[in-house]
Amino acid sequence: MRHSSKRRSLTSEMMIWIFLLVVLPGISVTAYFYITITGALKESAYEKELQTNYVAQRSIESLGETILGVTITNGYWEANRQALLSRDMEWLERNIGDMPRVVPNIDFVAEADLEGRILVQAGDVEQFQNRIEVPHLLERFGEEKTFSGLLDTSKGLAVVAVSQVTGDTGENGTAGLLVTGHYLNERDMARVQDTLQAQLALELASGQFLSSTDMLTLEVLREIYGKLPVGEPAELVKHDRLSVTQSAVPFKDMTGRTIGRLYTQSQSGSSMETVSALNKLALYSAFGLAFLLVLVAYLLRNRIVRPLRHLTAMLEQVAAGKQVDDIPKYVEQSDKELLQAFGRIGSLNEQLKLTVETRTAALQNLLNYSQQGFFTVHSDLRVGDEYSLPCVRFFGREIAGASFPELIYPDNEREAKLLADIAAEVFVQEDELQREMVVSLLPEELNLQELVISAEYKIISGTDGSSTELMVILTDITERRMIEEQIARERANQQMVVQVVTHLEETNQILTEYRRFCEMGIVDALRSPLPLEQRLLSVYKRIHTFKGSFSMLQFPLIVPRLHALETELQARIRLIGLSPDYESVEESLREFRIMELHTWVDEDLKALTDILGEEMLYQRNQESTLSIPRGAWRRLENKLAEALAPTGHRELLSELRELRNTPFRGLVEHYRDYLETAAERQGIPLNPVVLEGEDVTVDPQRFRPFAQSLIHVFRNIVVHAIEPSEERLLQNKEACGTVALRFGRQGDRLIVVISDDGRGIRSESLRERLVEKGIIAESAARLLTSEELIAYIFRDEMTTAESVSELSGRGVGLSAVQEETEKLGGSVEVASVPGEGTTFTFSLPLEANESIEEDVPGGTR
């Protein structure tokens, strides 16, 4: 009886503990979740309605995108841009002012210049009458050229779209802005309602009221929201089996100004159904817990308590020396299941460990064979232990624990220090947006082990949201860069071929003169009795002219080489004034002959012959051309002069000279194409070049060096003279510049006039540069007239360019032009008016002074 009493006492105690540890917490948790979930449903409904209100406002704002496309289409219209620049009001009224009549959903339109002055408008909106009266539009236009938004206009709430007025491809510069608008109406509100599945209405401070349905009237809304603060939803209302949620928030236009209230109202049956379901769930949970209590008590008694009692009894029998003959079946079954359960747990642990190891190895293999480098950087700027195998190929060594800045820039301490500062800021910065901005400063392209590597960066955050590691992803783009460079070379070769084919005769002449210069020009300079500095300067000017000629033909390889040679020559010319060791400088000049300059053009010529063939590149009209040495020609003229009477030999000599002469137009007409191409590459607007002249013939061998030197005048026009369109329009000029080349005969002289309508030569800027370069003292410079100052533009190394480029900055171009002019016995005059343009006038004798003319290598036609 005592044994039975103990068993009941144990069972009762276990039942009490089960009730306290299982049933009571279950009831408490159920009650807690019931209260929490119902409260959360209400809060969720509130938040959803506010979100609906927010989305409704964004949806209304997005209505502007429906007209943004047509606005951009009419803004990116070169004809519109030209009409705006030239103030062609008739065209603007016909094509822009007529938009509300012909374009759907456009109720008003206005087009303005960059100062906000309205040139054309339709719709009579006060904000767009004479000027754009919305400063926000102009401010935002300065940051982004196309956008849309809401605006409360004098005629009601409207969505407006703004686009820049530019060329068809958007690359010709911004001339103004185009504004279009569409007034919001009930149909627009209804479309938003269909999209959001929620009723909405707008009440503006101006008195305008828009509603998506007849159910939301102004009177109804004021009754609902009479005591409700703006931004707070109304109570969740049960209507039949539905819940209704209502809210009102401030409504703002694109300037950020509050212009009214936006109301929304949503109906949902799920909330009420959820509450009913929770009530049923609570009831079912109570029955479930009661059943669970009974089931646990039964299992506890039969699976735990009873086996334990029998095991205790068997142990007592063994201790007493009695033999245990029979073991109850439920005891054996209980022990067996317990052992099997532990066995299954151990097996699952081993299987889980094996799976983790397999997946880890697979992931590592995937990273190793992806041909991308992956590694992480810790806050101490050290590389982590895990990285993919391509990293070893990229860096040429194992990188675990290496310093990240020194790994990226092993031979550049300055760059490594800068990278360390930026990377450290990534880990310190807490604001996510600021941190992303810092990450964008990290290098995106690296040169490692003669490879070109693209670098990407990802921030790996810890569970608490803090930045813990920086992942670096490296991709080998060497082959892609090589392909891009090859494409660029092929494109340059194609441009060269076009120029050569269209100027084949000039190309052959330039190549012939370049080879002659390489073979004899430098040797002649060395043998010249002139001072060494002048000999070097002569070579320097010839190279500068050849660079301009090859640049005109768009030879891609020799032009930068000649540019580098100019830099070296310039440095050595200056060395003469610093070092008395003239022999070393002269020896350096001889090095240029040893360097064999003529080979520099071979690669460009190979590209030409591969495409054109040698026959086309070096073709000659053998039937119409006869080459006679110039000395033989001179001797023939002298014999005719002796053999014939004065009257007869003058006429015959005149005819013979006409045979050897060529039209001057043929020596300069290629500059028209060159100037237009160079202006296009520099982004300078230019009208077709004016080329006018009489049918004047000249000795090509005498005049060709002069004609070639004129390239420096035309390059200066592109670089210095012609202004951008915006600058020209501000000066009331035509948007495109005008350049003219005119020539004609005046007695026995050839007159060549080159003019432009650009900036002109600013004498004050020239005066400052003369003083800055030490060419003339400041006191003396102040006494010079404008004409005297302009004469200095022909001085060596006189340039107003701030930096040296392949187009300008050496200061020897005009000096070379003057030198070639003087070689012909001619003169040059320059007239310039600031803001109006510059004119170069060359006066050249058509015939040379025969008493001093010498035979030169080559022939004549």
Coordinates of C-alpha atoms in Angstrom, one line a residue, residues 38-521:
T38 CA -5.0 41.5 -33.2
G39 CA -3.2 44.7 -32.3
A40 CA -0.7 44.1 -35.1
L41 CA -3.5 43.7 -37.6
K42 CA -4.8 47.1 -36.6
E43 CA -1.4 48.7 -36.8
S44 CA -0.7 46.9 -40.1
A45 CA -4.0 48.2 -41.5
Y46 CA -2.9 51.7 -40.5
E47 CA 0.5 51.4 -41.9
K48 CA -0.8 49.8 -45.1
E49 CA -3.2 52.7 -45.6
L50 CA -0.4 55.3 -45.0
Q51 CA 1.7 53.3 -47.5
T52 CA -1.2 53.4 -50.0
N53 CA -1.4 57.1 -49.5
Y54 CA 2.3 57.5 -50.1
V55 CA 2.1 55.2 -53.2
A56 CA -0.9 57.2 -54.4
Q57 CA 1.1 60.4 -54.3
R58 CA 4.0 58.8 -56.1
S59 CA 1.6 57.4 -58.7
I60 CA 0.1 60.9 -59.3
E61 CA 3.6 62.3 -59.6
S62 CA 4.5 59.5 -62.1
L63 CA 1.7 60.7 -64.4
G64 CA 4.3 63.2 -65.6
E65 CA 6.3 60.3 -67.2
T66 CA 3.4 60.0 -69.7
I67 CA 4.3 63.4 -71.2
L68 CA 8.1 63.2 -70.4
G69 CA 8.7 61.1 -73.5
V70 CA 7.1 63.5 -75.9
T71 CA 8.8 66.4 -74.1
I72 CA 12.3 64.8 -74.6
T73 CA 11.4 63.9 -78.2
N74 CA 10.7 67.6 -79.0
G75 CA 13.7 68.8 -76.8
Y76 CA 16.2 66.5 -78.5
W77 CA 15.4 68.0 -81.9
E78 CA 18.3 69.8 -83.7
A79 CA 15.7 71.9 -85.7
N80 CA 14.2 73.1 -82.4
R81 CA 17.7 73.9 -81.1
Q82 CA 18.6 75.9 -84.1
A83 CA 15.3 77.8 -84.0
L84 CA 15.8 78.6 -80.4
L85 CA 19.4 79.9 -80.9
S86 CA 18.4 82.0 -83.9
R87 CA 15.1 83.2 -82.3
D88 CA 13.0 81.9 -85.2
M89 CA 9.6 82.7 -83.5
E90 CA 7.6 81.6 -86.6
W91 CA 9.1 78.1 -86.4
L92 CA 8.7 77.9 -82.7
E93 CA 5.1 79.0 -82.7
R94 CA 4.3 76.5 -85.5
N95 CA 6.1 73.5 -84.1
I96 CA 6.3 74.1 -80.3
G97 CA 3.4 76.5 -79.5
D98 CA 1.0 74.2 -81.4
M99 CA 1.8 71.1 -79.2
P100 CA -1.4 71.4 -77.0
R101 CA -3.6 71.2 -80.0
V102 CA -1.9 68.2 -81.7
V103 CA -0.3 66.2 -78.9
P104 CA -2.6 64.2 -76.6
N105 CA -2.4 64.9 -72.9
I106 CA -0.5 68.2 -73.4
D107 CA -2.5 71.1 -72.0
F108 CA 0.1 73.8 -72.0
V109 CA 3.7 74.3 -73.2
A110 CA 6.5 76.8 -72.8
E111 CA 10.0 77.0 -74.2
A112 CA 12.7 79.2 -72.6
D113 CA 16.4 80.1 -73.0
L114 CA 19.0 79.2 -70.4
E115 CA 18.2 82.5 -68.5
G116 CA 14.5 81.5 -68.0
R117 CA 13.1 83.9 -70.6
I118 CA 10.0 82.5 -72.3
L119 CA 10.2 82.5 -76.1
V120 CA 7.0 80.7 -76.9
Q121 CA 4.1 79.4 -74.8
A122 CA 0.6 78.1 -75.1
G123 CA -1.9 77.7 -72.4
D124 CA -1.8 81.1 -70.6
V125 CA -0.3 79.7 -67.4
E126 CA 0.8 82.7 -65.2
Q127 CA 4.0 80.8 -64.1
F128 CA 5.1 80.6 -67.8
Q129 CA 4.2 84.0 -69.3
N130 CA 7.3 86.1 -69.7
R131 CA 9.7 84.2 -67.5
I132 CA 9.7 80.9 -65.7
E133 CA 8.3 82.1 -62.3
V134 CA 9.2 78.8 -60.6
P135 CA 12.8 79.1 -59.4
H136 CA 12.9 75.4 -58.5
L137 CA 12.6 74.4 -62.2
L138 CA 15.7 76.4 -63.2
E139 CA 17.7 75.1 -60.1
R140 CA 16.8 71.5 -60.8
F141 CA 17.4 72.0 -64.5
G142 CA 21.0 72.9 -63.6
E143 CA 21.4 69.5 -62.0
E144 CA 19.4 67.2 -64.3
K145 CA 18.3 68.0 -67.8
T146 CA 15.1 65.8 -68.0
F147 CA 12.6 65.4 -65.1
S148 CA 8.9 65.6 -64.3
G149 CA 6.7 66.4 -61.3
L150 CA 3.6 68.1 -59.9
L151 CA 3.0 71.9 -59.9
D152 CA 0.1 73.9 -58.6
T153 CA -0.4 76.4 -61.5
S154 CA -2.7 79.3 -61.9
K155 CA -5.1 77.0 -63.8
G156 CA -5.0 74.0 -61.5
L157 CA -2.8 71.1 -60.4
A158 CA -0.7 69.8 -63.3
V159 CA 2.0 67.4 -64.0
V160 CA 4.9 69.0 -65.8
A161 CA 7.8 67.6 -67.7
V162 CA 11.0 69.4 -68.5
S163 CA 13.7 68.6 -71.1
Q164 CA 16.8 70.3 -72.4
V165 CA 16.7 71.7 -75.9
T166 CA 19.6 70.1 -77.7
G167 CA 20.6 68.2 -80.8
D168 CA 19.1 64.9 -82.0
T169 CA 21.7 62.9 -80.1
G170 CA 22.1 65.3 -77.2
E171 CA 25.8 66.1 -78.0
N172 CA 25.4 69.6 -79.5
G173 CA 25.1 71.5 -76.2
T174 CA 22.1 72.8 -74.3
A175 CA 20.3 75.9 -75.9
G176 CA 17.3 76.1 -73.5
L177 CA 14.6 74.1 -71.9
L178 CA 11.1 72.9 -72.9
V179 CA 8.3 72.6 -70.4
T180 CA 5.0 70.8 -71.1
G181 CA 2.1 70.2 -68.7
H182 CA -1.1 68.2 -68.3
Y183 CA -3.9 69.3 -65.9
L184 CA -5.0 66.5 -63.5
N185 CA -8.6 65.5 -63.8
E186 CA -11.1 62.9 -62.5
R187 CA -10.1 60.4 -65.1
D188 CA -6.4 60.5 -63.9
M189 CA -7.6 60.0 -60.3
A190 CA -9.7 57.0 -61.5
R191 CA -6.8 55.4 -63.2
V192 CA -4.7 55.7 -60.0
Q193 CA -7.6 54.1 -58.1
D194 CA -7.7 51.2 -60.5
T195 CA -4.0 50.7 -60.1
L196 CA -4.0 50.9 -56.2
Q197 CA -7.4 49.4 -55.6
A198 CA -8.1 52.2 -53.2
Q199 CA -10.3 55.3 -53.4
L200 CA -8.6 58.6 -53.2
A201 CA -9.2 62.4 -53.4
L202 CA -7.2 65.6 -53.5
E203 CA -8.2 68.8 -51.7
L204 CA -5.8 71.7 -52.7
A205 CA -5.3 74.9 -50.7
S206 CA -6.3 76.8 -53.9
G207 CA -9.8 75.3 -53.6
Q208 CA -9.5 72.6 -56.3
F209 CA -10.9 69.2 -55.4
L210 CA -10.4 66.0 -57.3
S211 CA -11.9 62.6 -56.5
S212 CA -11.6 59.2 -58.0
T213 CA -15.2 58.3 -57.1
D214 CA -18.5 59.9 -56.3
M215 CA -18.4 58.3 -52.8
L216 CA -15.6 60.5 -51.7
T217 CA -17.1 64.0 -51.7
L218 CA -15.6 67.1 -50.0
E219 CA -18.4 67.1 -47.4
V220 CA -17.9 63.5 -46.5
L221 CA -14.2 63.9 -46.1
R222 CA -14.5 66.9 -43.9
E223 CA -16.9 65.1 -41.7
I224 CA -14.5 62.1 -41.3
Y225 CA -11.3 64.2 -40.9
G226 CA -12.7 67.2 -39.0
K227 CA -10.9 66.2 -35.8
L228 CA -8.2 64.0 -37.3
P229 CA -4.7 65.5 -37.5
V230 CA -3.1 65.3 -41.0
G231 CA -1.0 62.2 -41.3
E232 CA -3.0 60.0 -38.8
P233 CA -5.3 57.3 -40.1
A234 CA -8.9 57.0 -38.9
E235 CA -10.0 54.0 -36.8
L236 CA -10.4 50.6 -38.3
V237 CA -14.2 50.4 -39.0
K238 CA -16.1 47.1 -39.4
H239 CA -18.7 47.3 -42.0
D240 CA -20.7 44.1 -42.5
R241 CA -17.8 41.6 -43.0
L242 CA -15.4 44.2 -44.3
S243 CA -12.9 46.6 -42.6
V244 CA -12.5 50.2 -43.9
T245 CA -9.3 52.1 -43.3
Q246 CA -9.0 55.8 -44.1
S247 CA -6.1 58.3 -44.0
A248 CA -5.0 61.8 -45.0
V249 CA -1.5 63.1 -45.5
P250 CA -0.1 66.5 -46.7
F251 CA 0.3 66.7 -50.4
K252 CA 3.4 68.4 -51.8
D253 CA 4.3 69.6 -55.3
M254 CA 7.7 69.1 -57.0
T255 CA 9.1 72.2 -55.1
G256 CA 8.5 70.5 -51.8
R257 CA 5.7 73.0 -50.8
T258 CA 2.6 71.6 -49.2
I259 CA -0.3 72.5 -51.4
G260 CA -3.2 70.4 -49.9
R261 CA -4.3 67.0 -48.6
L262 CA -4.4 63.6 -50.2
Y263 CA -7.1 61.3 -48.9
T264 CA -7.3 57.5 -49.4
Q265 CA -9.8 54.8 -48.3
S266 CA -9.3 51.1 -48.6
Q267 CA -11.6 48.1 -47.9
S268 CA -10.5 44.7 -46.8
G269 CA -12.3 41.6 -45.7
S270 CA -9.1 39.7 -44.7
S271 CA -8.7 41.7 -41.4
M272 CA -12.1 40.7 -40.0
E273 CA -11.7 37.1 -41.2
T274 CA -8.3 37.0 -39.5
V275 CA -9.8 38.2 -36.2
S276 CA -12.6 35.6 -36.4
A277 CA -10.0 32.9 -37.2
L278 CA -8.0 33.9 -34.2
N279 CA -11.1 33.5 -32.0
K280 CA -11.6 30.0 -33.3
L281 CA -7.9 29.3 -32.9
A282 CA -8.0 30.3 -29.3
L283 CA -10.9 27.9 -28.6
Y284 CA -9.2 25.1 -30.5
S285 CA -6.0 25.7 -28.6
A286 CA -7.8 25.3 -25.3
F287 CA -9.2 21.9 -26.3
G288 CA -5.8 21.0 -27.8
L289 CA -4.0 21.8 -24.5
A290 CA -6.4 19.8 -22.5
F291 CA -6.0 16.8 -24.8
L292 CA -2.2 17.3 -24.7
L293 CA -2.2 17.3 -20.9
V294 CA -4.1 13.9 -20.9
L295 CA -1.9 12.4 -23.6
V296 CA 1.3 13.6 -21.9
A297 CA 0.1 12.1 -18.6
Y298 CA -0.6 8.8 -20.2
L299 CA 2.7 8.6 -22.0
L300 CA 4.6 9.8 -19.0
R301 CA 3.1 7.0 -16.9
N302 CA 3.5 4.2 -19.4
R303 CA 6.7 5.2 -21.1
I304 CA 8.8 6.7 -18.3
V305 CA 7.4 6.2 -14.8
R306 CA 6.5 2.6 -15.1
P307 CA 9.7 1.5 -16.8
L308 CA 11.7 3.4 -14.2
R309 CA 9.9 1.6 -11.4
H310 CA 10.5 -1.8 -12.9
L311 CA 14.1 -1.0 -13.6
T312 CA 14.5 0.1 -9.9
A313 CA 12.8 -3.2 -8.8
M314 CA 15.1 -5.2 -11.0
L315 CA 18.1 -3.4 -9.6
E316 CA 16.9 -4.2 -6.0
Q317 CA 16.5 -7.8 -7.0
V318 CA 20.1 -8.0 -8.3
A319 CA 21.4 -6.2 -5.2
A320 CA 19.6 -8.9 -3.1
G321 CA 21.2 -11.6 -5.1
K322 CA 18.0 -12.7 -6.8
Q323 CA 17.9 -13.7 -10.5
V324 CA 15.9 -11.5 -12.8
D325 CA 14.1 -14.0 -15.1
D326 CA 11.7 -11.9 -17.0
I327 CA 12.0 -8.3 -18.2
P328 CA 8.7 -6.6 -19.0
K329 CA 8.3 -6.0 -22.7
Y330 CA 7.6 -2.3 -22.4
V331 CA 10.9 -1.9 -20.5
E332 CA 12.9 -3.5 -23.3
Q333 CA 11.0 -1.5 -25.9
S334 CA 11.6 1.7 -24.0
D335 CA 15.4 1.1 -23.8
K336 CA 15.6 0.0 -27.4
E337 CA 13.9 3.1 -28.7
L338 CA 16.0 5.3 -26.5
L339 CA 19.2 3.8 -27.9
Q340 CA 17.9 4.0 -31.4
A341 CA 17.1 7.7 -31.0
F342 CA 20.6 8.4 -29.8
G343 CA 22.0 6.5 -32.7
R344 CA 20.0 8.4 -35.2
I345 CA 21.1 11.7 -33.7
G346 CA 24.8 10.7 -34.0
S347 CA 24.3 9.6 -37.6
L348 CA 22.6 12.9 -38.5
N349 CA 25.5 14.8 -36.9
E350 CA 28.1 12.9 -39.0
Q351 CA 26.0 13.4 -42.2
L352 CA 25.6 17.1 -41.5
K353 CA 29.4 17.5 -41.0
L354 CA 30.1 15.6 -44.3
T355 CA 27.6 17.8 -46.1
V356 CA 29.1 21.0 -44.8
E357 CA 32.6 19.9 -45.9
T358 CA 31.4 18.8 -49.3
R359 CA 29.6 22.1 -49.9
T360 CA 32.6 24.1 -48.7
A361 CA 35.0 22.3 -51.1
A362 CA 32.5 22.7 -54.0
L363 CA 32.2 26.5 -53.3
Q364 CA 36.0 26.8 -53.1
N365 CA 36.4 24.9 -56.4
L366 CA 33.8 27.2 -58.0
L367 CA 35.7 30.3 -56.9
N368 CA 39.1 28.8 -58.1
Y369 CA 37.8 28.0 -61.6
S370 CA 35.7 31.1 -62.1
Q371 CA 38.8 32.9 -63.5
Q372 CA 38.0 35.8 -61.1
G373 CA 40.0 36.7 -58.0
F374 CA 38.1 36.9 -54.7
F375 CA 39.5 38.0 -51.3
T376 CA 38.4 40.0 -48.3
V377 CA 40.0 42.9 -46.5
H378 CA 39.6 43.3 -42.7
S379 CA 39.4 46.6 -40.8
D380 CA 43.2 46.5 -40.2
L381 CA 43.6 46.6 -44.1
R382 CA 45.0 43.0 -44.1
V383 CA 43.8 40.4 -46.6
G384 CA 41.8 37.5 -45.1
D385 CA 43.0 33.8 -45.1
E386 CA 40.4 32.8 -47.7
Y387 CA 40.9 33.7 -51.4
S388 CA 40.5 32.2 -54.8
L389 CA 43.5 30.7 -56.8
P390 CA 43.4 33.4 -59.6
C391 CA 44.6 35.9 -57.0
V392 CA 48.0 34.1 -56.9
R393 CA 48.2 34.5 -60.7
F394 CA 47.2 38.2 -60.5
F395 CA 49.7 39.1 -57.8
G396 CA 52.4 36.5 -58.4
R397 CA 52.4 35.3 -54.7
E398 CA 50.2 34.1 -51.8
I399 CA 48.3 37.0 -50.4
A400 CA 46.9 35.9 -47.1
G401 CA 47.7 38.5 -44.4
A402 CA 49.2 40.9 -46.9
S403 CA 48.7 44.6 -46.6
F404 CA 45.9 45.6 -49.1
P405 CA 47.4 49.0 -50.2
E406 CA 50.9 47.5 -50.6
L407 CA 49.4 44.6 -52.5
I408 CA 47.7 46.9 -55.0
Y409 CA 50.6 49.4 -55.3
P410 CA 53.8 47.6 -54.4
D411 CA 56.1 50.1 -56.1
N412 CA 54.2 53.4 -55.5
E413 CA 54.3 54.5 -51.9
R414 CA 52.2 57.6 -52.6
E415 CA 49.3 55.8 -54.2
A416 CA 49.5 53.1 -51.5
K417 CA 49.2 55.8 -48.8
L418 CA 46.2 57.3 -50.6
L419 CA 44.5 53.9 -51.0
A420 CA 45.1 53.2 -47.3
D421 CA 43.3 56.4 -46.3
I422 CA 40.3 55.7 -48.5
A423 CA 40.0 52.0 -47.4
A424 CA 40.3 53.0 -43.8
E425 CA 37.4 55.5 -44.3
V426 CA 35.2 52.6 -45.6
F427 CA 35.4 50.9 -42.2
V428 CA 35.0 54.1 -40.2
Q429 CA 32.1 55.6 -42.1
E430 CA 28.7 54.7 -40.5
D431 CA 26.3 56.3 -42.9
E432 CA 25.5 53.8 -45.7
L433 CA 25.3 56.4 -48.5
Q434 CA 28.5 58.1 -47.4
R435 CA 30.2 54.7 -47.2
E436 CA 29.1 53.8 -50.8
M437 CA 30.5 57.1 -52.0
V438 CA 33.9 56.3 -50.3
V439 CA 33.9 52.9 -51.9
S440 CA 33.4 54.5 -55.3
L441 CA 36.8 56.2 -54.8
L442 CA 38.6 52.9 -54.7
P443 CA 40.6 52.1 -57.9
E444 CA 38.4 50.4 -60.6
E445 CA 41.2 49.3 -62.9
L446 CA 44.7 47.9 -61.9
N447 CA 47.9 47.0 -63.7
L448 CA 49.2 43.8 -62.1
Q449 CA 51.9 41.5 -63.5
E450 CA 51.5 43.1 -67.0
L451 CA 47.8 42.3 -66.7
V452 CA 44.9 44.8 -66.8
I453 CA 42.5 43.9 -64.0
S454 CA 39.0 45.3 -63.3
A455 CA 38.2 45.7 -59.6
E456 CA 34.8 45.6 -57.9
Y457 CA 34.1 46.1 -54.2
K458 CA 31.3 44.8 -51.9
I459 CA 30.8 45.6 -48.3
I460 CA 30.0 42.6 -46.1
S461 CA 28.2 43.6 -43.0
G462 CA 27.9 41.7 -39.8
T463 CA 24.6 40.7 -38.1
D464 CA 24.5 43.9 -36.2
G465 CA 24.7 45.9 -39.4
S466 CA 28.2 47.2 -38.9
S467 CA 30.8 47.0 -41.7
T468 CA 33.1 44.2 -41.0
E469 CA 34.8 43.2 -44.2
L470 CA 35.4 44.5 -47.7
M471 CA 35.2 41.9 -50.5
V472 CA 37.4 42.6 -53.5
I473 CA 36.4 41.0 -56.9
L474 CA 39.1 41.0 -59.6
T475 CA 38.5 40.2 -63.3
D476 CA 41.2 39.9 -65.9
I477 CA 40.3 42.3 -68.8
T478 CA 43.6 42.3 -70.5
E479 CA 42.3 40.6 -73.7
R480 CA 39.3 43.0 -73.8
R481 CA 41.7 46.0 -73.6
M482 CA 43.9 44.6 -76.4
I483 CA 40.8 44.2 -78.6
E484 CA 39.6 47.7 -77.8
E485 CA 43.1 49.1 -78.7
Q486 CA 43.1 47.1 -81.9
I487 CA 39.7 48.5 -82.8
A488 CA 40.9 52.0 -82.1
R489 CA 44.0 51.4 -84.3
E490 CA 41.8 50.1 -87.1
R491 CA 39.5 53.1 -86.8
A492 CA 42.4 55.5 -86.9
N493 CA 43.8 53.7 -90.0
Q494 CA 40.4 53.9 -91.7
Q495 CA 40.3 57.7 -91.0
M496 CA 43.9 58.0 -92.4
V497 CA 42.9 56.0 -95.5
V498 CA 40.0 58.4 -96.2
Q499 CA 42.2 61.4 -95.9
V500 CA 45.0 59.9 -98.1
V501 CA 42.6 58.8 -100.8
T502 CA 41.0 62.3 -101.0
H503 CA 44.4 64.0 -100.9
L504 CA 46.6 61.5 -102.7
E505 CA 48.8 64.1 -104.5
E506 CA 49.4 66.1 -101.3
T507 CA 50.3 62.8 -99.5
N508 CA 52.9 61.8 -102.0
Q509 CA 54.4 65.3 -101.9
I510 CA 54.6 65.4 -98.1
L511 CA 56.1 61.9 -97.9
T512 CA 58.7 62.9 -100.6
E513 CA 59.7 66.1 -98.7
Y514 CA 59.8 64.2 -95.4
R515 CA 62.2 61.6 -96.8
R516 CA 64.3 64.4 -98.3
F517 CA 64.4 66.2 -95.0
C518 CA 65.4 63.0 -93.1
E519 CA 68.2 62.2 -95.7
M520 CA 69.5 65.7 -96.3
G521 CA 67.7 68.3 -94.2

